[in-house]
Amino acid sequence: METILLLAHTEKDGSLARSAREAQHAAGTLFKSLPGSKLVIGLVGDNVQMAANSIAACPATKYFGVTGADFTQPRYATDTAAAEAICKAAQATMVVAPATSRWARVLPGIAQRLGGRADTHVTGVAVADGKISVNRWFYRQRMEGALTRTQRPWILGIDPGSQTPCECGVGTAAVEMVTVNLTDASKRTTVIGIREPKADAQTIRPDAQLLFVTGAGWTKKQADGQTHLPEAEKLILDFLKKSRASLGSSKSLVDLGGEGQAVLPFLSHLNQIGQTGATPRHAKGLSTCCHGEEPHTVGWRFIGERRAISLDPNCGWARGKADVLYVADAFAVISKVNALLAAGG
Ligand SMILES: Cc1cc2nc3c(=O)[nH]c(=O)nc-3n(C[C@H](O)[C@H](O)[C@H](O)COP(=O)(O)OP(=O)(O)OC[C@H]3O[C@@H](n4cnc5c(N)ncnc54)[C@H](O)[C@@H]3O)c2cc1C
C-alpha cells in the first residue's frame, strides 16, 4: 500500500504556488488510481497553516509541517533536513514535489538520505495494473519515456506547467508539527537578497497564453537595404505589453548580443527556445523573423498551436513545422496587430 506525500514549500506570503497545486494534482491522480493508498501533505515554510487551510478540502488524511524562521529562505541544508523529517514522519513511499528551483536542488539529496530514488522533470503520472509509471522527456524533448520503479521511497519532481493545478477547496487543516534539530553548520548560508529584473522588464511569463518568439531576421537588413533595430525593439515591446505574451528567442538572435553586435537589449540567453534553450509550455506560439530550423523548433514541443511569420516561403516552418505560416513582412504584420490590439480588436 502506497503512502503518497505531496511535499511543498510555501511562498513568501504563506500561500501555495501554482506549481505546488500542479504537484498536488499529480499526487491526487496517484491516490485516486491506487485503491487502499493514503494521501498526506507535507509543508515547509515560515508558517504553513494558511497554505494547509487553502487545500484542506482535498482527500489528504494528515498534514505535516516544518515551520519557523530557519525554513523561510531556500537553503539546501535546512530544506533537505525539513523534507527528510517530513518524509520519515509520514512514512512516505511516494513523494510528489513541484520542481521549483528551491525543491529541484534538494530532491535528489532526500532520495540519497532515505535510500530511495528521485526522478526529475516528470511530466505525467499514471497507474496501470496497480503499477505506477511516470513520464518524462529525453534528448531535449525529442523522445518521451515511461518509467516504473520498485525502489521506495520514490521521489518525483513534477515539471511546473505540465499539470492542471488542483483546485480543491479551503477548510481548516490540523497540521502536525515535525521538529527538526538543526546544527549551526546547516545555517551558515544566508540569502542576503534577490536580484531580478524590474517587473516591467520581465519578459518570461510561464503563465501566458502565447509564446512570442523573435528571430535574427529582426536585426537583418530589410528591403530598403537598412537595418531597423529601434523600430523592431518598439514593435516587439509594444506587442508584449499589449498581449502579455511571453518572449522567446532563437539562438542566433541572442548569440548576436554575446558577439557584440547590435541586438535587442531586453533579450538574454534565458529567452532562448530550443535544443540548447528552454521548452516552455503555452497554448499558442507565434514565431517571427525566424527560420524554424530543427534545433530551434524542438523547443516548441509543448506549444499547442504554432504559427510563424517569415519572408521566406521555403523556411523550416513552411516544411510542416507550423500549423499556419504567414509569408509576410513581420514589421508590417506586427505593426498592424499592435494597432488592432490598441483599438481593442
Ligand atoms: C547543436 C545545435 C543546437 C542549437 N540549439 C538551438 C536552440 O536551442 N535554439 C535556437 O533557436 N537555435 C538553435 N540552434 C541554431 C538553429 O539551428 C538556427 O541556426 C537558429 O535557430 C536560426 O535562428 P534564426 O531563425 O533567428 O536566424 P536566421 O536563420 O538568420 O533566420 C532569419 C529569418 O528571418 C527572416 N526574416 C528577415 N526579415 C524578415 C521580415 N521583415 N519579416 C519576416 N521574416 C524576416 C528570414 O527570411 C529568415 O528566415 C542550434 C544549432 C545547433 C547546431
Short mmCIF file of C-alpha atoms and ligand atoms in Angstrom, two decimals:
data_model
loop_
_atom_site.label_atom_id
_atom_site.label_comp_id
_atom_site.label_asym_id
_atom_site.label_seq_id
_atom_site.Cartn_x
_atom_site.Cartn_y
_atom_site.Cartn_z
CA MET A 1 0.00 0.00 0.00
CA GLU A 2 1.46 3.33 -1.04
CA THR A 3 1.59 6.41 1.18
CA ILE A 4 1.65 9.33 -1.21
CA LEU A 5 3.14 12.54 0.16
CA LEU A 6 2.72 15.89 -1.51
CA LEU A 7 5.86 17.76 -0.43
CA ALA A 8 5.67 21.51 -0.97
CA HIS A 9 7.12 24.74 0.34
CA THR A 10 5.11 27.88 0.91
CA GLU A 11 5.71 31.18 -0.85
CA LYS A 12 6.89 34.36 0.88
CA ASP A 13 3.29 35.36 1.64
CA GLY A 14 2.45 31.93 3.09
CA SER A 15 0.44 30.77 0.06
CA LEU A 16 0.94 27.74 -2.18
CA ALA A 17 2.22 28.44 -5.69
CA ARG A 18 0.52 27.10 -8.80
CA SER A 19 3.43 24.63 -9.20
CA ALA A 20 2.59 23.13 -5.77
CA ARG A 21 -1.05 22.75 -6.81
CA GLU A 22 0.08 21.05 -10.01
CA ALA A 23 2.15 18.58 -7.97
CA GLN A 24 -0.90 18.07 -5.79
CA HIS A 25 -2.91 17.21 -8.88
CA ALA A 26 -0.32 14.53 -9.75
CA ALA A 27 -0.35 13.21 -6.17
CA GLY A 28 -4.16 13.15 -6.30
CA THR A 29 -4.08 11.21 -9.59
CA LEU A 30 -1.94 8.51 -7.96
CA PHE A 31 -4.14 8.44 -4.86
CA LYS A 32 -7.35 8.01 -6.87
CA SER A 33 -5.84 5.29 -9.06
CA LEU A 34 -4.38 3.22 -6.21
CA PRO A 35 -7.11 1.67 -4.05
CA GLY A 36 -6.04 1.47 -0.41
CA SER A 37 -3.37 4.16 -0.75
CA LYS A 38 -3.06 7.12 1.62
CA LEU A 39 -2.62 10.77 0.66
CA VAL A 40 -0.75 13.06 3.07
CA ILE A 41 0.59 16.59 2.80
CA GLY A 42 3.95 17.94 3.98
CA LEU A 43 4.62 21.68 4.02
CA VAL A 44 7.76 23.68 4.76
CA GLY A 45 7.90 27.41 5.40
CA ASP A 46 7.79 30.19 7.94
CA ASN A 47 4.16 29.39 8.79
CA VAL A 48 2.24 26.73 6.86
CA GLN A 49 -1.26 27.00 8.35
CA MET A 50 -2.62 29.29 5.63
CA ALA A 51 -1.28 27.01 2.89
CA ALA A 52 -2.69 23.92 4.61
CA ASN A 53 -6.09 25.57 5.01
CA SER A 54 -6.12 26.58 1.34
CA ILE A 55 -6.19 22.90 0.31
CA ALA A 56 -7.94 21.44 3.35
CA ALA A 57 -10.83 20.03 1.28
CA CYS A 58 -8.51 17.59 -0.52
CA PRO A 59 -8.73 13.92 0.47
CA ALA A 60 -5.47 14.00 2.48
CA THR A 61 -5.73 12.31 5.85
CA LYS A 62 -2.78 14.06 7.53
CA TYR A 63 -0.83 17.29 7.30
CA PHE A 64 2.78 17.61 8.44
CA GLY A 65 4.61 20.90 8.81
CA VAL A 66 8.15 22.12 9.43
CA THR A 67 7.97 25.80 10.25
CA GLY A 68 9.96 28.71 11.61
CA ALA A 69 12.33 31.44 10.50
CA ASP A 70 15.03 28.84 9.67
CA PHE A 71 12.79 27.42 6.93
CA THR A 72 11.70 30.63 5.27
CA GLN A 73 14.59 31.00 2.87
CA PRO A 74 15.62 28.43 0.28
CA ARG A 75 18.75 26.74 1.65
CA TYR A 76 19.95 23.25 0.79
CA ALA A 77 20.94 22.16 4.31
CA THR A 78 17.75 23.24 6.10
CA ASP A 79 15.39 22.34 3.24
CA THR A 80 16.84 18.83 2.98
CA ALA A 81 16.63 18.33 6.75
CA ALA A 82 13.00 19.52 6.76
CA ALA A 83 11.97 17.37 3.81
CA GLU A 84 13.73 14.30 5.20
CA ALA A 85 11.99 14.73 8.56
CA ILE A 86 8.58 15.03 6.91
CA CYS A 87 9.13 12.01 4.66
CA LYS A 88 10.09 9.95 7.73
CA ALA A 89 7.19 11.21 9.86
CA ALA A 90 4.75 10.46 7.03
CA GLN A 91 6.42 7.10 6.21
CA ALA A 92 6.02 8.13 2.61
CA THR A 93 6.62 5.61 -0.15
CA MET A 94 5.82 8.06 -2.98
CA VAL A 95 6.89 11.69 -2.66
CA VAL A 96 5.45 14.12 -5.19
CA ALA A 97 7.01 17.59 -5.23
CA PRO A 98 6.93 20.61 -7.53
CA ALA A 99 10.24 21.06 -9.38
CA THR A 100 10.69 24.65 -8.30
CA SER A 101 14.27 25.94 -8.23
CA ARG A 102 14.11 25.53 -4.42
CA TRP A 103 12.91 21.92 -4.42
CA ALA A 104 14.74 20.70 -7.54
CA ARG A 105 18.01 21.24 -5.67
CA VAL A 106 17.06 19.13 -2.68
CA LEU A 107 15.02 16.20 -4.06
CA PRO A 108 17.99 14.00 -5.12
CA GLY A 109 19.62 14.66 -1.72
CA ILE A 110 16.50 13.49 0.10
CA ALA A 111 16.43 10.31 -2.00
CA GLN A 112 20.05 9.66 -1.06
CA ARG A 113 19.35 10.15 2.66
CA LEU A 114 16.30 7.89 2.60
CA GLY A 115 17.78 5.19 0.39
CA GLY A 116 15.19 5.95 -2.27
CA ARG A 117 15.30 7.17 -5.85
CA ALA A 118 14.44 10.53 -7.39
CA ASP A 119 13.22 11.26 -10.91
CA THR A 120 13.34 14.80 -12.23
CA HIS A 121 11.35 16.57 -14.98
CA VAL A 122 8.34 14.33 -14.52
CA THR A 123 5.51 15.46 -16.80
CA GLY A 124 2.91 12.77 -16.15
CA VAL A 125 1.94 10.02 -13.71
CA ALA A 126 -0.29 7.01 -14.34
CA VAL A 127 -1.25 3.67 -12.82
CA ALA A 128 -1.82 0.51 -14.87
CA ASP A 129 -2.46 -2.91 -13.28
CA GLY A 130 -1.62 -1.40 -9.89
CA LYS A 131 1.82 -0.31 -11.12
CA ILE A 132 2.87 3.33 -11.07
CA SER A 133 4.59 4.74 -14.12
CA VAL A 134 5.85 8.25 -14.75
CA ASN A 135 6.58 10.09 -17.97
CA ARG A 136 9.44 12.37 -18.85
CA TRP A 137 11.12 13.59 -22.00
CA PHE A 138 14.67 12.82 -23.08
CA TYR A 139 17.16 14.11 -25.63
CA ARG A 140 15.90 17.70 -25.38
CA GLN A 141 12.23 16.76 -25.53
CA ARG A 142 12.56 14.60 -28.65
CA MET A 143 11.68 11.28 -27.01
CA GLU A 144 9.12 10.52 -24.35
CA GLY A 145 9.89 7.80 -21.83
CA ALA A 146 7.71 5.94 -19.35
CA LEU A 147 9.45 4.64 -16.21
CA THR A 148 8.50 2.34 -13.38
CA ARG A 149 10.49 1.63 -10.24
CA THR A 150 10.25 -0.84 -7.38
CA GLN A 151 12.54 1.22 -5.10
CA ARG A 152 10.81 3.22 -2.36
CA PRO A 153 10.59 5.98 -1.41
CA TRP A 154 10.25 7.14 -5.00
CA ILE A 155 10.56 10.89 -5.25
CA LEU A 156 9.06 12.72 -8.23
CA GLY A 157 9.89 16.30 -9.21
CA ILE A 158 6.89 17.47 -11.27
CA ASP A 159 7.75 19.96 -14.02
CA PRO A 160 5.77 23.17 -13.47
CA GLY A 161 3.31 23.79 -16.30
CA SER A 162 2.81 20.08 -17.04
CA GLN A 163 -0.31 19.52 -14.89
CA THR A 164 -3.65 21.13 -14.31
CA PRO A 165 -3.45 22.80 -10.90
CA CYS A 166 -5.59 21.11 -8.27
CA GLU A 167 -8.50 23.33 -7.23
CA CYS A 168 -9.61 21.59 -4.07
CA GLY A 169 -11.34 23.93 -1.71
CA VAL A 170 -10.43 25.61 1.56
CA GLY A 171 -11.10 24.48 5.10
CA THR A 172 -9.29 24.09 8.38
CA ALA A 173 -6.41 21.62 8.43
CA ALA A 174 -4.87 20.18 11.59
CA VAL A 175 -1.15 20.35 10.96
CA GLU A 176 1.14 18.04 12.92
CA MET A 177 4.41 19.90 13.51
CA VAL A 178 7.61 17.94 12.91
CA THR A 179 10.66 19.04 14.88
CA VAL A 180 13.99 19.32 13.08
CA ASN A 181 17.14 19.77 15.12
CA LEU A 182 19.43 21.97 13.07
CA THR A 183 23.12 22.36 13.70
CA ASP A 184 24.76 25.79 13.37
CA ALA A 185 26.65 24.47 10.35
CA SER A 186 23.38 23.90 8.49
CA LYS A 187 22.51 27.60 8.88
CA ARG A 188 25.75 29.03 7.53
CA THR A 189 24.27 30.03 4.17
CA THR A 190 22.05 33.10 4.19
CA VAL A 191 20.07 34.63 1.36
CA ILE A 192 21.00 38.32 1.51
CA GLY A 193 18.80 39.48 -1.35
CA ILE A 194 17.29 38.62 -4.69
CA ARG A 195 18.40 40.27 -7.91
CA GLU A 196 15.73 40.14 -10.56
CA PRO A 197 14.62 42.25 -13.50
CA LYS A 198 12.11 45.00 -12.76
CA ALA A 199 8.53 43.78 -13.13
CA ASP A 200 8.08 45.60 -16.45
CA ALA A 201 11.36 44.21 -17.79
CA GLN A 202 10.30 40.66 -17.00
CA THR A 203 9.62 39.17 -20.42
CA ILE A 204 9.44 35.48 -19.49
CA ARG A 205 5.87 34.72 -18.40
CA PRO A 206 5.28 30.98 -17.97
CA ASP A 207 1.55 31.51 -17.41
CA ALA A 208 0.98 33.47 -20.65
CA GLN A 209 -1.39 32.06 -23.28
CA LEU A 210 1.02 33.00 -26.06
CA LEU A 211 4.73 32.47 -26.64
CA PHE A 212 6.08 35.17 -28.96
CA VAL A 213 9.42 34.21 -30.47
CA THR A 214 11.79 36.62 -32.17
CA GLY A 215 14.45 35.53 -34.64
CA ALA A 216 17.57 37.09 -36.11
CA GLY A 217 15.56 38.48 -39.02
CA TRP A 218 14.51 41.43 -36.83
CA THR A 219 18.14 42.62 -36.94
CA LYS A 220 18.83 41.91 -40.62
CA LYS A 221 18.91 44.42 -43.49
CA GLN A 222 15.43 44.88 -44.84
CA ALA A 223 14.09 45.65 -48.34
CA ASP A 224 15.49 49.19 -48.19
CA GLY A 225 19.00 47.86 -47.54
CA GLN A 226 18.99 49.16 -43.95
CA THR A 227 18.55 47.55 -40.53
CA HIS A 228 15.68 48.81 -38.39
CA LEU A 229 16.64 47.92 -34.85
CA PRO A 230 14.93 50.76 -32.93
CA GLU A 231 11.71 50.08 -34.86
CA ALA A 232 11.98 46.33 -34.19
CA GLU A 233 12.51 46.99 -30.49
CA LYS A 234 9.47 49.25 -30.29
CA LEU A 235 7.22 46.84 -32.22
CA ILE A 236 8.21 43.85 -30.10
CA LEU A 237 7.91 45.64 -26.74
CA ASP A 238 4.59 47.17 -27.76
CA PHE A 239 3.29 43.77 -28.75
CA LEU A 240 4.44 42.20 -25.46
CA LYS A 241 2.91 44.99 -23.44
CA LYS A 242 -0.43 44.73 -25.18
CA SER A 243 -0.67 40.95 -25.50
CA ARG A 244 1.10 39.97 -22.21
CA ALA A 245 2.79 37.23 -24.22
CA SER A 246 5.96 35.53 -23.01
CA LEU A 247 9.07 36.36 -25.03
CA GLY A 248 11.23 33.66 -26.57
CA SER A 249 14.15 33.99 -28.95
CA SER A 250 16.12 31.96 -31.44
CA LYS A 251 19.70 31.13 -30.57
CA SER A 252 21.02 33.20 -33.44
CA LEU A 253 19.41 36.34 -32.10
CA VAL A 254 20.64 36.03 -28.51
CA ASP A 255 24.09 34.95 -29.73
CA LEU A 256 24.41 38.17 -31.73
CA GLY A 257 24.35 40.13 -28.45
CA GLY A 258 27.11 37.94 -26.99
CA GLU A 259 29.21 38.61 -30.08
CA GLY A 260 28.98 42.36 -29.51
CA GLN A 261 26.61 43.07 -32.41
CA ALA A 262 23.70 45.44 -32.16
CA VAL A 263 20.78 43.43 -30.86
CA LEU A 264 17.55 43.78 -28.91
CA PRO A 265 18.69 44.78 -25.39
CA PHE A 266 15.88 43.05 -23.48
CA LEU A 267 16.84 39.58 -24.73
CA SER A 268 19.16 37.23 -22.88
CA HIS A 269 20.00 33.55 -23.19
CA LEU A 270 17.20 32.91 -20.70
CA ASN A 271 14.78 33.72 -23.53
CA GLN A 272 16.28 31.11 -25.86
CA ILE A 273 13.93 28.38 -27.04
CA GLY A 274 15.18 25.09 -28.45
CA GLN A 275 17.60 22.22 -28.23
CA THR A 276 20.07 24.26 -26.19
CA GLY A 277 17.38 26.52 -24.75
CA ALA A 278 14.06 26.20 -23.00
CA THR A 279 10.96 24.14 -23.81
CA PRO A 280 8.18 26.32 -22.43
CA ARG A 281 4.51 25.34 -22.30
CA HIS A 282 1.93 27.67 -23.80
CA ALA A 283 -1.40 27.27 -25.59
CA LYS A 284 -0.17 29.14 -28.67
CA GLY A 285 3.12 30.21 -30.21
CA LEU A 286 3.98 32.86 -32.80
CA SER A 287 7.43 32.86 -34.34
CA THR A 288 8.62 35.98 -36.14
CA CYS A 289 11.64 36.61 -38.38
CA CYS A 290 12.91 33.16 -37.63
CA HIS A 291 13.93 30.34 -39.94
CA GLY A 292 12.41 27.48 -37.91
CA GLU A 293 15.31 25.03 -38.07
CA GLU A 294 15.06 21.74 -36.21
CA PRO A 295 17.26 22.68 -33.18
CA HIS A 296 15.08 25.75 -32.71
CA THR A 297 11.69 24.14 -33.22
CA VAL A 298 12.45 21.29 -30.86
CA GLY A 299 11.75 23.85 -28.12
CA TRP A 300 8.17 24.10 -29.38
CA ARG A 301 7.23 20.58 -28.33
CA PHE A 302 4.68 21.73 -25.75
CA ILE A 303 3.15 24.58 -27.73
CA GLY A 304 -0.47 23.81 -28.64
CA GLU A 305 -0.81 25.79 -31.86
CA ARG A 306 2.21 27.08 -33.82
CA ARG A 307 2.19 29.99 -36.22
CA ALA A 308 5.07 31.75 -37.91
CA ILE A 309 5.71 34.91 -39.90
CA SER A 310 8.66 34.74 -42.29
CA LEU A 311 9.56 36.33 -45.59
CA ASP A 312 10.95 33.02 -46.77
CA PRO A 313 8.26 30.64 -48.15
CA ASN A 314 10.87 27.87 -48.05
CA CYS A 315 11.82 28.22 -44.40
CA GLY A 316 11.74 25.36 -41.92
CA TRP A 317 8.35 26.44 -40.60
CA ALA A 318 6.85 26.00 -44.06
CA ARG A 319 8.08 22.41 -44.15
CA GLY A 320 5.37 21.15 -41.87
CA LYS A 321 6.55 22.56 -38.56
CA ALA A 322 3.99 25.36 -38.26
CA ASP A 323 0.21 24.98 -38.31
CA VAL A 324 -0.01 28.31 -40.11
CA LEU A 325 2.79 30.17 -41.91
CA TYR A 326 2.29 33.78 -42.96
CA VAL A 327 4.73 34.60 -45.76
CA ALA A 328 4.88 38.27 -44.92
CA ASP A 329 6.99 41.09 -43.53
CA ALA A 330 6.86 40.78 -39.73
CA PHE A 331 7.46 44.52 -39.33
CA ALA A 332 4.24 45.21 -41.27
CA VAL A 333 2.23 42.42 -39.63
CA ILE A 334 3.16 43.21 -36.03
CA SER A 335 2.65 46.90 -36.61
CA LYS A 336 -0.90 46.16 -37.83
CA VAL A 337 -1.54 43.71 -34.97
CA ASN A 338 -0.39 46.32 -32.44
CA ALA A 339 -2.77 48.85 -33.95
CA LEU A 340 -5.63 46.33 -33.71
CA LEU A 341 -4.73 45.50 -30.11
CA ALA A 342 -4.61 49.21 -29.24
CA ALA A 343 -8.08 49.60 -30.78
CA GLY A 344 -9.25 46.67 -28.64
CA GLY A 345 -9.52 44.36 -31.67
C1 LIG B 1 23.73 21.81 -31.81
C2 LIG B 1 22.86 22.99 -32.14
C3 LIG B 1 21.98 23.45 -31.19
C4 LIG B 1 21.16 24.54 -31.45
N1 LIG B 1 20.28 24.93 -30.49
C5 LIG B 1 19.41 25.93 -30.79
C6 LIG B 1 18.46 26.35 -29.85
O1 LIG B 1 18.37 25.84 -28.73
N2 LIG B 1 17.63 27.36 -30.17
C7 LIG B 1 17.71 28.00 -31.39
O2 LIG B 1 16.94 28.93 -31.62
N3 LIG B 1 18.62 27.62 -32.30
C8 LIG B 1 19.48 26.61 -32.02
N4 LIG B 1 20.43 26.27 -32.96
C9 LIG B 1 20.57 27.12 -34.14
C10 LIG B 1 19.48 26.84 -35.16
O3 LIG B 1 19.84 25.69 -35.92
C11 LIG B 1 19.32 28.04 -36.09
O4 LIG B 1 20.56 28.36 -36.68
C12 LIG B 1 18.80 29.29 -35.46
O5 LIG B 1 17.70 28.99 -34.65
C13 LIG B 1 18.40 30.25 -36.57
O6 LIG B 1 17.97 31.47 -35.99
P1 LIG B 1 17.04 32.48 -36.78
O7 LIG B 1 15.97 31.75 -37.44
O8 LIG B 1 16.67 33.55 -35.79
O9 LIG B 1 18.01 33.21 -37.82
P2 LIG B 1 18.16 33.01 -39.41
O10 LIG B 1 18.43 31.59 -39.76
O11 LIG B 1 19.16 34.06 -39.80
O12 LIG B 1 16.76 33.38 -40.00
C14 LIG B 1 16.23 34.67 -40.03
C15 LIG B 1 14.88 34.61 -40.73
O13 LIG B 1 14.25 35.88 -40.66
C16 LIG B 1 13.52 36.05 -41.86
N5 LIG B 1 13.24 37.50 -41.99
C17 LIG B 1 14.12 38.52 -42.18
N6 LIG B 1 13.46 39.70 -42.25
C18 LIG B 1 12.15 39.41 -42.07
C19 LIG B 1 10.96 40.20 -42.04
N7 LIG B 1 10.98 41.53 -42.18
N8 LIG B 1 9.78 39.58 -41.83
C20 LIG B 1 9.72 38.24 -41.70
N9 LIG B 1 10.80 37.43 -41.74
C21 LIG B 1 12.00 38.02 -41.91
C22 LIG B 1 14.42 35.46 -42.93
O14 LIG B 1 13.65 35.12 -44.08
C23 LIG B 1 14.96 34.22 -42.21
O15 LIG B 1 14.11 33.13 -42.45
C24 LIG B 1 21.25 25.19 -32.70
C25 LIG B 1 22.16 24.73 -33.66
C26 LIG B 1 22.95 23.66 -33.38
C27 LIG B 1 23.92 23.18 -34.42
#
